[in-house]
PDB file of C-alpha atoms in Angstrom:
ATOM      1  CA  UNK A   1      76.367 127.931 107.894  1.00 43.00           C
ATOM      2  CA  UNK A   2      73.865 126.842 110.506  1.00 44.00           C
ATOM      3  CA  UNK A   3      73.906 123.222 111.563  1.00 45.00           C
ATOM      4  CA  UNK A   4      71.553 120.966 113.485  1.00 45.00           C
ATOM      5  CA  UNK A   5      70.467 122.349 116.831  1.00 45.00           C
ATOM      6  CA  UNK A   6      71.656 125.854 116.013  1.00 44.00           C
ATOM      7  CA  UNK A   7      75.351 124.899 115.791  1.00 45.00           C
ATOM      8  CA  UNK A   8      77.487 126.490 113.113  1.00 53.00           C
ATOM      9  CA  UNK A   9      80.264 124.996 111.032  1.00 58.00           C
ATOM     10  CA  UNK A  10      80.892 122.363 108.396  1.00 60.00           C
ATOM     11  CA  UNK A  11      79.925 118.720 108.554  1.00 67.00           C
ATOM     12  CA  UNK A  12      82.174 115.846 107.498  1.00 62.00           C
ATOM     13  CA  UNK A  13      80.624 115.829 104.025  1.00 69.00           C
ATOM     14  CA  UNK A  14      80.690 119.577 103.410  1.00 71.00           C
ATOM     15  CA  UNK A  15      84.144 120.416 104.819  1.00 76.00           C
ATOM     16  CA  UNK A  16      86.899 121.117 102.304  1.00 79.00           C
ATOM     17  CA  UNK A  17      88.749 117.953 101.297  1.00 78.00           C
ATOM     18  CA  UNK A  18      90.982 116.678  98.499  1.00 78.00           C
ATOM     19  CA  UNK A  19      92.694 113.584  97.141  1.00 77.00           C
ATOM     20  CA  UNK A  20      96.352 112.858  97.768  1.00 74.00           C
ATOM     21  CA  UNK A  21      98.364 114.265  94.867  1.00 74.00           C
ATOM     22  CA  UNK A  22     101.747 115.506  93.739  1.00 74.00           C
ATOM     23  CA  UNK A  23     102.543 118.592  91.681  1.00 78.00           C
ATOM     24  CA  UNK A  24     103.193 117.576  88.047  1.00 72.00           C
ATOM     25  CA  UNK A  25     104.468 114.109  89.075  1.00 69.00           C
ATOM     26  CA  UNK A  26     107.228 115.834  91.060  1.00 73.00           C
ATOM     27  CA  UNK A  27     109.680 113.279  92.421  1.00 67.00           C
ATOM     28  CA  UNK A  28     109.115 110.684  89.677  1.00 70.00           C
ATOM     29  CA  UNK A  29     112.141 112.125  87.913  1.00 71.00           C
ATOM     30  CA  UNK A  30     114.300 114.987  89.128  1.00 76.00           C
ATOM     31  CA  UNK A  31     112.873 116.683  92.199  1.00 79.00           C
ATOM     32  CA  UNK A  32     112.039 120.376  91.752  1.00 86.00           C
ATOM     33  CA  UNK A  33     111.609 122.486  94.874  1.00 89.00           C
ATOM     34  CA  UNK A  34     108.223 124.196  94.634  1.00 92.00           C
ATOM     35  CA  UNK A  35     108.991 127.172  96.886  1.00 94.00           C
ATOM     36  CA  UNK A  36     110.288 130.062  94.777  1.00 94.00           C
ATOM     37  CA  UNK A  37     110.244 133.207  96.969  1.00 96.00           C
ATOM     38  CA  UNK A  38     110.311 134.187 100.659  1.00 97.00           C
ATOM     39  CA  UNK A  39     109.703 137.755 101.822  1.00 97.00           C
ATOM     40  CA  UNK A  40     110.508 138.621 105.441  1.00 96.00           C
ATOM     41  CA  UNK A  41     108.772 141.777 106.674  1.00 96.00           C
ATOM     42  CA  UNK A  42     109.914 143.267 109.964  1.00 96.00           C
ATOM     43  CA  UNK A  43     110.519 146.558 111.742  1.00 95.00           C
ATOM     44  CA  UNK A  44     113.953 148.130 112.092  1.00 91.00           C
ATOM     45  CA  UNK A  45     113.442 149.137 115.728  1.00 91.00           C
ATOM     46  CA  UNK A  46     110.268 147.545 117.086  1.00 92.00           C
ATOM     47  CA  UNK A  47     110.738 145.138 120.039  1.00 93.00           C
ATOM     48  CA  UNK A  48     108.279 142.711 118.439  1.00 93.00           C
ATOM     49  CA  UNK A  49     110.706 142.210 115.510  1.00 95.00           C
ATOM     50  CA  UNK A  50     113.848 141.599 117.567  1.00 95.00           C
ATOM     51  CA  UNK A  51     113.841 137.821 116.960  1.00 96.00           C
ATOM     52  CA  UNK A  52     113.373 138.306 113.207  1.00 96.00           C
ATOM     53  CA  UNK A  53     116.271 140.791 113.111  1.00 95.00           C
ATOM     54  CA  UNK A  54     118.425 138.308 115.008  1.00 96.00           C
ATOM     55  CA  UNK A  55     117.460 135.565 112.555  1.00 96.00           C
ATOM     56  CA  UNK A  56     118.353 137.792 109.580  1.00 96.00           C
ATOM     57  CA  UNK A  57     121.736 138.660 111.079  1.00 95.00           C
ATOM     58  CA  UNK A  58     122.763 135.148 112.143  1.00 95.00           C
ATOM     59  CA  UNK A  59     120.845 132.480 110.212  1.00 95.00           C
ATOM     60  CA  UNK A  60     119.452 133.906 106.970  1.00 95.00           C
ATOM     61  CA  UNK A  61     122.650 133.546 104.908  1.00 95.00           C
ATOM     62  CA  UNK A  62     123.036 129.890 105.900  1.00 95.00           C
ATOM     63  CA  UNK A  63     119.373 129.222 105.068  1.00 96.00           C
ATOM     64  CA  UNK A  64     119.796 130.829 101.614  1.00 95.00           C
ATOM     65  CA  UNK A  65     122.941 128.763 100.988  1.00 95.00           C
ATOM     66  CA  UNK A  66     121.043 125.598 101.925  1.00 94.00           C
ATOM     67  CA  UNK A  67     118.201 126.433  99.503  1.00 94.00           C
ATOM     68  CA  UNK A  68     119.844 128.011  96.425  1.00 93.00           C
ATOM     69  CA  UNK A  69     116.686 127.808  94.278  1.00 92.00           C
ATOM     70  CA  UNK A  70     114.678 129.968  96.713  1.00 95.00           C
ATOM     71  CA  UNK A  71     114.867 133.766  96.507  1.00 96.00           C
ATOM     72  CA  UNK A  72     114.821 135.431  99.946  1.00 96.00           C
ATOM     73  CA  UNK A  73     113.952 139.092 100.493  1.00 96.00           C
ATOM     74  CA  UNK A  74     114.458 140.905 103.825  1.00 95.00           C
ATOM     75  CA  UNK A  75     112.208 143.994 103.934  1.00 94.00           C
ATOM     76  CA  UNK A  76     112.880 146.185 107.000  1.00 94.00           C
ATOM     77  CA  UNK A  77     110.367 149.007 107.412  1.00 91.00           C
ATOM     78  CA  UNK A  78     109.404 151.301 110.249  1.00 89.00           C
ATOM     79  CA  UNK A  79     106.348 150.210 112.273  1.00 87.00           C
ATOM     80  CA  UNK A  80     106.102 146.942 110.375  1.00 91.00           C
ATOM     81  CA  UNK A  81     104.736 143.853 112.098  1.00 94.00           C
ATOM     82  CA  UNK A  82     106.970 140.774 111.677  1.00 96.00           C
ATOM     83  CA  UNK A  83     105.569 138.396 109.064  1.00 96.00           C
ATOM     84  CA  UNK A  84     106.619 136.102 106.261  1.00 97.00           C
ATOM     85  CA  UNK A  85     105.116 135.756 102.776  1.00 97.00           C
ATOM     86  CA  UNK A  86     105.965 132.637 100.761  1.00 97.00           C
ATOM     87  CA  UNK A  87     105.210 132.067  97.064  1.00 96.00           C
ATOM     88  CA  UNK A  88     105.137 128.730  95.243  1.00 94.00           C
ATOM     89  CA  UNK A  89     105.530 127.768  91.587  1.00 91.00           C
ATOM     90  CA  UNK A  90     101.817 126.984  91.267  1.00 88.00           C
ATOM     91  CA  UNK A  91     100.998 130.640  92.085  1.00 90.00           C
ATOM     92  CA  UNK A  92      99.805 130.145  95.662  1.00 92.00           C
ATOM     93  CA  UNK A  93     100.890 132.595  98.369  1.00 95.00           C
ATOM     94  CA  UNK A  94     100.794 132.192 102.122  1.00 95.00           C
ATOM     95  CA  UNK A  95     101.299 134.846 104.782  1.00 96.00           C
ATOM     96  CA  UNK A  96     102.056 134.045 108.429  1.00 96.00           C
ATOM     97  CA  UNK A  97     102.905 136.121 111.463  1.00 96.00           C
ATOM     98  CA  UNK A  98     106.348 135.782 113.058  1.00 96.00           C
ATOM     99  CA  UNK A  99     105.487 137.536 116.296  1.00 93.00           C
ATOM    100  CA  UNK A 100     106.642 135.795 119.484  1.00 91.00           C
ATOM    101  CA  UNK A 101     108.713 133.305 117.434  1.00 95.00           C
ATOM    102  CA  UNK A 102     112.359 132.812 118.369  1.00 96.00           C
ATOM    103  CA  UNK A 103     115.088 132.540 115.698  1.00 96.00           C
ATOM    104  CA  UNK A 104     115.203 128.737 115.808  1.00 96.00           C
ATOM    105  CA  UNK A 105     111.401 128.583 115.493  1.00 96.00           C
ATOM    106  CA  UNK A 106     111.526 130.956 112.504  1.00 97.00           C
ATOM    107  CA  UNK A 107     114.136 128.716 110.868  1.00 96.00           C
ATOM    108  CA  UNK A 108     111.972 125.659 111.483  1.00 96.00           C
ATOM    109  CA  UNK A 109     108.953 127.432 109.965  1.00 96.00           C
ATOM    110  CA  UNK A 110     110.879 128.409 106.828  1.00 96.00           C
ATOM    111  CA  UNK A 111     112.231 124.861 106.471  1.00 95.00           C
ATOM    112  CA  UNK A 112     108.651 123.581 106.615  1.00 95.00           C
ATOM    113  CA  UNK A 113     107.603 125.993 103.868  1.00 95.00           C
ATOM    114  CA  UNK A 114     110.575 124.996 101.700  1.00 93.00           C
ATOM    115  CA  UNK A 115     109.672 121.299 101.873  1.00 91.00           C
ATOM    116  CA  UNK A 116     106.014 121.738 100.917  1.00 91.00           C
ATOM    117  CA  UNK A 117     104.523 121.337  97.451  1.00 88.00           C
ATOM    118  CA  UNK A 118     102.458 124.515  97.538  1.00 88.00           C
ATOM    119  CA  UNK A 119      99.199 122.573  97.387  1.00 85.00           C
ATOM    120  CA  UNK A 120      96.637 123.850  99.865  1.00 85.00           C
ATOM    121  CA  UNK A 121      96.487 121.772 103.047  1.00 82.00           C
ATOM    122  CA  UNK A 122      93.098 120.069 103.146  1.00 83.00           C
ATOM    123  CA  UNK A 123      91.572 116.978 104.678  1.00 83.00           C
ATOM    124  CA  UNK A 124      92.771 113.934 102.703  1.00 82.00           C
ATOM    125  CA  UNK A 125      89.926 111.707 101.476  1.00 80.00           C
ATOM    126  CA  UNK A 126      92.104 108.598 101.015  1.00 77.00           C
ATOM    127  CA  UNK A 127      95.703 107.661 101.786  1.00 77.00           C
ATOM    128  CA  UNK A 128      96.076 106.294  98.230  1.00 75.00           C
ATOM    129  CA  UNK A 129      95.133 107.946  94.951  1.00 73.00           C
ATOM    130  CA  UNK A 130      95.853 107.304  91.285  1.00 74.00           C
ATOM    131  CA  UNK A 131      94.972 109.238  88.144  1.00 72.00           C
ATOM    132  CA  UNK A 132      94.157 105.945  86.376  1.00 73.00           C
ATOM    133  CA  UNK A 133      92.157 103.789  88.817  1.00 72.00           C
ATOM    134  CA  UNK A 134      91.780 100.063  88.183  1.00 71.00           C
ATOM    135  CA  UNK A 135      88.446  98.269  88.420  1.00 69.00           C
ATOM    136  CA  UNK A 136      90.298  95.409  90.119  1.00 66.00           C
ATOM    137  CA  UNK A 137      91.205  97.563  93.106  1.00 69.00           C
ATOM    138  CA  UNK A 138      94.552  98.122  94.739  1.00 68.00           C
ATOM    139  CA  UNK A 139      97.185  95.510  93.884  1.00 71.00           C
ATOM    140  CA  UNK A 140      99.773  94.217  96.343  1.00 71.00           C
ATOM    141  CA  UNK A 141     102.065  91.186  96.624  1.00 70.00           C
ATOM    142  CA  UNK A 142      99.419  89.011  98.242  1.00 70.00           C
ATOM    143  CA  UNK A 143      96.495  89.885  95.972  1.00 70.00           C
ATOM    144  CA  UNK A 144      94.519  86.764  95.013  1.00 67.00           C
ATOM    145  CA  UNK A 145      96.768  84.575  97.141  1.00 69.00           C
ATOM    146  CA  UNK A 146      95.716  82.401 100.027  1.00 69.00           C
ATOM    147  CA  UNK A 147      98.323  83.713 102.421  1.00 67.00           C
ATOM    148  CA  UNK A 148      98.315  84.054 106.164  1.00 72.00           C
ATOM    149  CA  UNK A 149     100.957  85.807 108.197  1.00 71.00           C
ATOM    150  CA  UNK A 150     101.412  82.819 110.507  1.00 77.00           C
ATOM    151  CA  UNK A 151     101.887  80.327 107.668  1.00 74.00           C
ATOM    152  CA  UNK A 152     105.439  79.223 107.038  1.00 77.00           C
ATOM    153  CA  UNK A 153     106.677  80.053 103.541  1.00 73.00           C
ATOM    154  CA  UNK A 154     107.414  77.081 101.311  1.00 75.00           C
ATOM    155  CA  UNK A 155     110.668  77.569  99.382  1.00 78.00           C
ATOM    156  CA  UNK A 156     110.862  74.034  97.955  1.00 81.00           C
ATOM    157  CA  UNK A 157     111.172  73.632  94.184  1.00 78.00           C
ATOM    158  CA  UNK A 158     108.207  71.802  92.709  1.00 75.00           C
ATOM    159  CA  UNK A 159     107.747  70.128  89.322  1.00 75.00           C
ATOM    160  CA  UNK A 160     104.502  70.835  87.466  1.00 69.00           C
ATOM    161  CA  UNK A 161     103.062  69.659  84.201  1.00 68.00           C
ATOM    162  CA  UNK A 162     102.346  72.842  82.254  1.00 67.00           C
ATOM    163  CA  UNK A 163      99.433  71.144  80.491  1.00 66.00           C
ATOM    164  CA  UNK A 164      97.636  70.425  83.744  1.00 69.00           C
ATOM    165  CA  UNK A 165      95.201  72.985  85.095  1.00 68.00           C
ATOM    166  CA  UNK A 166      96.184  74.567  88.387  1.00 69.00           C
ATOM    167  CA  UNK A 167      93.492  76.095  90.573  1.00 70.00           C
ATOM    168  CA  UNK A 168      93.841  79.761  91.426  1.00 72.00           C
ATOM    169  CA  UNK A 169      92.007  81.906  93.995  1.00 70.00           C
ATOM    170  CA  UNK A 170      90.353  84.181  91.426  1.00 73.00           C
ATOM    171  CA  UNK A 171      88.493  81.370  89.662  1.00 76.00           C
ATOM    172  CA  UNK A 172      85.449  82.308  91.721  1.00 77.00           C
ATOM    173  CA  UNK A 173      85.163  85.465  89.599  1.00 78.00           C
ATOM    174  CA  UNK A 174      85.142  83.597  86.268  1.00 80.00           C
ATOM    175  CA  UNK A 175      82.031  83.570  84.086  1.00 84.00           C
ATOM    176  CA  UNK A 176      80.183  80.318  83.615  1.00 83.00           C
ATOM    177  CA  UNK A 177      81.433  79.685  80.072  1.00 81.00           C
ATOM    178  CA  UNK A 178      85.013  80.377  81.216  1.00 80.00           C
ATOM    179  CA  UNK A 179      84.726  77.774  83.962  1.00 80.00           C
ATOM    180  CA  UNK A 180      83.254  75.300  81.466  1.00 80.00           C
ATOM    181  CA  UNK A 181      86.182  75.849  79.113  1.00 77.00           C
ATOM    182  CA  UNK A 182      88.673  75.139  81.903  1.00 75.00           C
ATOM    183  CA  UNK A 183      87.010  72.022  83.233  1.00 75.00           C
ATOM    184  CA  UNK A 184      86.329  70.508  79.784  1.00 78.00           C
ATOM    185  CA  UNK A 185      89.687  70.796  78.121  1.00 74.00           C
ATOM    186  CA  UNK A 186      90.643  68.359  75.377  1.00 72.00           C
ATOM    187  CA  UNK A 187      92.877  65.675  76.812  1.00 76.00           C
ATOM    188  CA  UNK A 188      96.084  65.094  74.873  1.00 76.00           C
ATOM    189  CA  UNK A 189      98.338  62.084  74.947  1.00 80.00           C
ATOM    190  CA  UNK A 190     102.002  62.403  75.873  1.00 79.00           C
ATOM    191  CA  UNK A 191     103.037  62.084  72.227  1.00 83.00           C
ATOM    192  CA  UNK A 192     100.574  64.810  71.171  1.00 78.00           C
ATOM    193  CA  UNK A 193     101.968  67.116  73.841  1.00 76.00           C
ATOM    194  CA  UNK A 194     105.462  66.581  72.450  1.00 76.00           C
ATOM    195  CA  UNK A 195     104.393  67.075  68.835  1.00 77.00           C
ATOM    196  CA  UNK A 196     102.045  70.005  69.521  1.00 74.00           C
ATOM    197  CA  UNK A 197     103.638  72.125  72.272  1.00 72.00           C
ATOM    198  CA  UNK A 198     101.305  75.037  71.518  1.00 72.00           C
ATOM    199  CA  UNK A 199      98.145  72.948  71.717  1.00 68.00           C
ATOM    200  CA  UNK A 200      95.923  71.110  69.299  1.00 68.00           C
ATOM    201  CA  UNK A 201      94.742  74.309  67.561  1.00 67.00           C
ATOM    202  CA  UNK A 202      97.978  76.251  67.849  1.00 69.00           C
ATOM    203  CA  UNK A 203     100.417  76.878  64.997  1.00 71.00           C
ATOM    204  CA  UNK A 204     102.833  74.101  64.103  1.00 72.00           C
ATOM    205  CA  UNK A 205     106.414  75.013  65.001  1.00 70.00           C
ATOM    206  CA  UNK A 206     108.944  74.457  62.249  1.00 73.00           C
ATOM    207  CA  UNK A 207     112.127  72.652  63.290  1.00 68.00           C
ATOM    208  CA  UNK A 208     115.234  74.804  63.579  1.00 65.00           C
ATOM    209  CA  UNK A 209     118.722  73.512  63.048  1.00 56.00           C
TER     210      UNK A 209
END
């Protein structure tokens, strides 16, 4: 794809990208390892496969014991370049070369594959994603609260009259008739508040003995 000024490549808008996601809500309940099969291809005598052969002889059994849900195949063939093919539960396959990798680097590479979800690695659009977005935006502990990090927290117990209106930070988003209803409430006497705890138009509570 030709770009501006004769340059080739993708722009920020056209490059492959995706939202942050998990495979089938994996991790909400019991975690299921997504890697299902590893195939190690290497030569029986080629010098380029010597590190893979050493890994198979010394470290492969321990790796398989550590990951019992993953099937590992060692496929020695003559004149075979060292490589690894991994398969995930979602059907994706990845092939990578193992040339010039030492045994500990091969082990680290396989551990990385075993901890992945199998989802293709793409540029993440956002750090947060939900399947059911809210029109109110992301919620956190200090949403709609006048809080500053330097302000000392007040842990004192306060007494409030539940009939009195308390201002809240999100009143600015109320509609006009909602604000009118709040500011023009019917005033009740103390006796009416005792007799009608659910309000003047609420149901009358029957006494219980």
